Structure formats: C-alpha cells, structure tokens
Amino acid sequence: MPRFYNRTWSLVIEDEITEKTLIRFNNSRREGARKEAADLRMSFNVLIDSGGYISYLDLSLYNLSDATMNELSRIENSYQRPRIQLAAGYEGDNVGYVFIGYIANHVKVRRQNDIIYRILGVTTKPYNMNVTLGKSVAVKDIIPVVAQYMKVKPQFNPADFSDEPVYPSGIALQGDPNQIMRKL
C-alpha cells in the first residue's frame, strides 16, 4: 500500500491563444515572485455536470498579496481566454489534473481576518442557440443547423434518418446545442 504524506497542488493560468504562462502558483507561493506575506492556502470545489459537457470550479486562494490579486484581475480583463489548470494530489508521482477550463469570473471576499480571492471557472464556454425552423422540417435538416451552433462540421448520412418523422409545425431549438443534439 502506498504511503501518502504531504498534499501538493499547483495552479497555472495561461493565455489559450499564445499558450504563454501568465501566472503560476504552487503549495506555498506564487512562482517567480517573492513569497506571499503569509503561507498561501487554497481550497476548491469541482462540480461535474451529469451530462458530461461542462464542469464548474470554485477555487479560493487565501493570503494573496494585493499585487498578486491585482495581477489576477488584470489577467482576466486583458486576455480573451485565460485558461486555468489545477493539479492536486500528494508529493511524488501522485499528482493529477483536477480541472482544466477557463476563468468565468472572480470575486474578492473577506472572511474574518482572511481576504479570499475566489476564481470561478468552467470547462467550456457554453454555446447557446435560439432558432425556429419552419413547417415540415426533418431531422436530417435540423442536424446541420445544430452542428453549426456547436461549431463542428456535421458528418452523417442523411439516408440514416429517412425513417424519422418530420415536424409538421416546425421546431423551436432553444438552449444548449449539445443537449438539443442528444435529444434528436
């Protein structure tokens, strides 16, 4: 049985477009800078959607310096898609990624003597659609429309859907295209 002693974690925020590392943290400090005023602490909660399309991160960083909090805020406002990677585990080879996604928002909270910098993240930027298709539309005609909103190229054989009934009154497609495609 392996022996686990010390927990370890790392947090990397990078620009998705250039893949440039913008800021990196480890267990006790921000890397590349002097140690924070007090030991850096972190807690997180990852919520995984049962459909498997999107997961949510609620990450709390404790004891950050004002300069570091300002830089994190600047990163979120300056870059279009700041990607966040959170790895956690135990020292040695027992570390793995817990969350890889994008920063959705941040919140500064004061709890007693601590100032907490919370980062809220999502695995994907969800797409949304609101389209109504006309009378007598068939499933083979709906799939390309939904695929366009999913930003993928549809690859299917329309003959496979020739048995499907048409929608005589048309169809309203509203919401997440992944869920709509699954229902089809």
Coordinates of C-alpha atoms in Angstrom, one line a residue:
M1 CA 0.0 0.0 0.0
P2 CA 1.5 3.4 -0.9
R3 CA 2.2 5.9 1.8
F4 CA 0.8 9.4 1.3
Y5 CA 2.2 12.2 3.4
N6 CA 2.1 15.7 2.1
R7 CA -0.6 17.1 -0.1
T8 CA 0.6 19.2 -3.1
W9 CA -1.1 21.4 -5.6
S10 CA -0.3 23.7 -8.5
L11 CA -2.3 26.3 -10.4
V12 CA -1.3 27.6 -13.8
I13 CA -3.1 30.4 -15.6
E14 CA -2.1 30.8 -19.3
D15 CA -3.3 32.5 -22.4
E16 CA -5.0 29.9 -24.5
I17 CA -4.2 31.7 -27.8
T18 CA -0.4 32.1 -27.3
E19 CA 0.0 29.3 -24.6
K20 CA 2.0 31.8 -22.6
T21 CA 2.1 31.1 -18.9
L22 CA 0.7 34.2 -17.2
I23 CA 0.9 33.2 -13.5
R24 CA 1.8 30.0 -11.7
F25 CA 1.3 29.0 -8.0
N26 CA 2.4 26.0 -6.1
N27 CA 1.8 24.9 -2.5
S28 CA 3.3 27.8 -0.7
R29 CA 3.8 30.7 -3.1
R30 CA 3.5 32.3 -6.4
E31 CA 6.3 31.1 -8.5
G32 CA 8.8 33.6 -9.9
A33 CA 8.0 36.1 -7.1
R34 CA 8.9 36.6 -3.5
K35 CA 6.9 34.7 -1.0
E36 CA 3.5 36.0 -0.2
A37 CA 3.0 37.7 3.2
A38 CA 1.7 34.5 4.7
D39 CA 1.6 30.9 3.6
L40 CA -0.6 30.6 0.6
R41 CA -3.6 28.3 1.1
M42 CA -6.1 27.1 -1.4
S43 CA -9.4 25.2 -1.3
F44 CA -11.5 24.2 -4.3
N45 CA -14.8 22.5 -5.3
V46 CA -15.3 21.0 -8.7
L47 CA -18.9 20.3 -9.8
I48 CA -19.2 17.9 -12.7
D49 CA -22.3 18.0 -14.8
S50 CA -24.0 14.7 -15.1
G51 CA -24.3 15.2 -18.9
G52 CA -20.5 15.5 -19.0
Y53 CA -20.5 18.6 -21.2
I54 CA -19.4 21.2 -18.6
S55 CA -17.8 21.3 -15.2
Y56 CA -17.6 24.1 -12.8
L57 CA -14.7 25.2 -10.5
D58 CA -15.0 27.3 -7.3
L59 CA -11.4 28.0 -6.3
S60 CA -10.5 30.0 -3.2
L61 CA -6.9 31.4 -2.7
Y62 CA -6.1 32.7 0.8
N63 CA -3.4 35.2 1.8
L64 CA -2.5 36.6 -1.5
S65 CA -0.7 40.0 -1.6
D66 CA -2.5 43.0 -3.1
A67 CA -0.1 43.0 -6.1
T68 CA -1.0 39.4 -6.9
M69 CA -4.7 39.9 -6.6
N70 CA -4.4 42.9 -8.9
E71 CA -2.4 40.9 -11.4
L72 CA -5.0 38.1 -11.4
S73 CA -7.8 40.7 -12.0
R74 CA -5.7 42.3 -14.8
I75 CA -5.2 38.8 -16.5
E76 CA -8.9 38.2 -16.6
N77 CA -9.6 41.6 -18.1
S78 CA -6.7 41.7 -20.6
Y79 CA -6.9 38.2 -22.2
Q80 CA -9.8 36.8 -24.2
R81 CA -9.5 33.2 -23.0
P82 CA -7.4 32.8 -19.9
R83 CA -7.1 29.0 -19.3
I84 CA -6.8 27.7 -15.8
Q85 CA -5.2 24.3 -14.9
L86 CA -5.5 22.9 -11.4
A87 CA -3.5 19.9 -10.3
A88 CA -3.7 18.3 -6.9
G89 CA -2.5 15.2 -5.1
Y90 CA 0.3 14.0 -2.9
E91 CA 4.1 14.6 -3.2
G92 CA 5.8 12.3 -5.7
D93 CA 4.1 10.8 -8.7
N94 CA 0.6 11.0 -7.2
V95 CA -0.5 14.3 -8.7
G96 CA -3.1 14.7 -11.4
Y97 CA -5.2 17.4 -13.1
V98 CA -8.4 18.1 -11.2
F99 CA -9.7 20.8 -13.5
I100 CA -8.8 22.4 -16.9
G101 CA -11.0 25.1 -18.1
Y102 CA -11.5 28.9 -18.4
I103 CA -11.9 31.7 -15.9
A104 CA -15.6 32.8 -15.9
N105 CA -15.3 35.4 -13.1
H106 CA -13.6 36.3 -9.9
V107 CA -14.8 37.6 -6.5
K108 CA -12.9 39.1 -3.6
V109 CA -14.4 38.1 -0.2
R110 CA -13.4 39.0 3.3
R111 CA -14.0 36.3 6.0
Q112 CA -12.8 37.4 9.4
N113 CA -9.1 38.2 9.0
D114 CA -8.7 36.5 5.6
I115 CA -9.1 38.1 2.2
I116 CA -10.1 35.3 -0.2
Y117 CA -9.7 35.6 -3.9
R118 CA -12.2 33.3 -5.5
I119 CA -11.9 32.2 -9.1
L120 CA -14.9 30.7 -10.8
G121 CA -14.2 28.6 -13.8
V122 CA -16.0 26.5 -16.4
T123 CA -14.6 23.7 -18.7
T124 CA -16.1 25.2 -21.8
K125 CA -17.7 28.4 -22.8
P126 CA -21.2 27.0 -23.4
Y127 CA -22.9 27.8 -26.7
N128 CA -26.5 28.9 -26.8
M129 CA -28.9 28.8 -29.7
N130 CA -32.4 30.2 -30.3
V131 CA -33.6 29.2 -33.8
T132 CA -37.1 28.3 -35.1
L133 CA -37.2 26.1 -38.2
G134 CA -40.3 26.1 -40.5
K135 CA -43.0 23.6 -41.3
S136 CA -42.3 20.0 -42.4
V137 CA -38.6 20.1 -41.3
A138 CA -36.9 16.7 -41.0
V139 CA -34.2 15.6 -38.6
K140 CA -31.7 15.4 -41.4
D141 CA -32.3 19.2 -41.9
I142 CA -32.1 20.0 -38.2
I143 CA -28.7 18.3 -37.6
P144 CA -26.6 20.7 -39.7
V145 CA -28.2 23.7 -38.1
V146 CA -27.4 22.5 -34.6
A147 CA -23.9 21.4 -35.6
Q148 CA -23.3 25.0 -36.8
Y149 CA -24.0 26.3 -33.3
M150 CA -21.8 23.6 -31.8
K151 CA -19.0 24.9 -34.1
V152 CA -18.5 21.4 -35.6
K153 CA -18.8 20.1 -39.2
P154 CA -21.7 17.6 -39.4
Q155 CA -20.6 14.2 -40.6
F156 CA -23.6 11.9 -41.0
N157 CA -25.5 10.0 -43.7
P158 CA -28.9 11.7 -44.3
A159 CA -30.3 8.4 -45.5
D160 CA -30.0 7.0 -42.0
F161 CA -32.6 9.5 -40.9
S162 CA -35.1 8.9 -43.7
D163 CA -37.4 6.9 -41.4
E164 CA -37.7 9.7 -38.8
P165 CA -41.0 11.6 -38.9
V166 CA -41.0 15.3 -39.9
Y167 CA -42.1 18.1 -37.7
P168 CA -45.3 19.3 -39.3
S169 CA -45.5 22.5 -37.3
G170 CA -41.7 23.2 -37.4
I171 CA -39.5 23.1 -34.3
A172 CA -38.0 25.7 -31.9
L173 CA -34.4 25.0 -30.9
Q174 CA -33.6 26.8 -27.7
G175 CA -30.7 26.2 -25.3
D176 CA -27.5 24.3 -25.3
P177 CA -26.9 22.7 -28.8
N178 CA -25.2 19.6 -27.1
Q179 CA -28.5 18.9 -25.3
I180 CA -30.6 19.5 -28.4
M181 CA -28.4 17.2 -30.4
R182 CA -28.7 14.5 -27.8
K183 CA -32.5 14.8 -27.8
L184 CA -32.6 14.4 -31.6

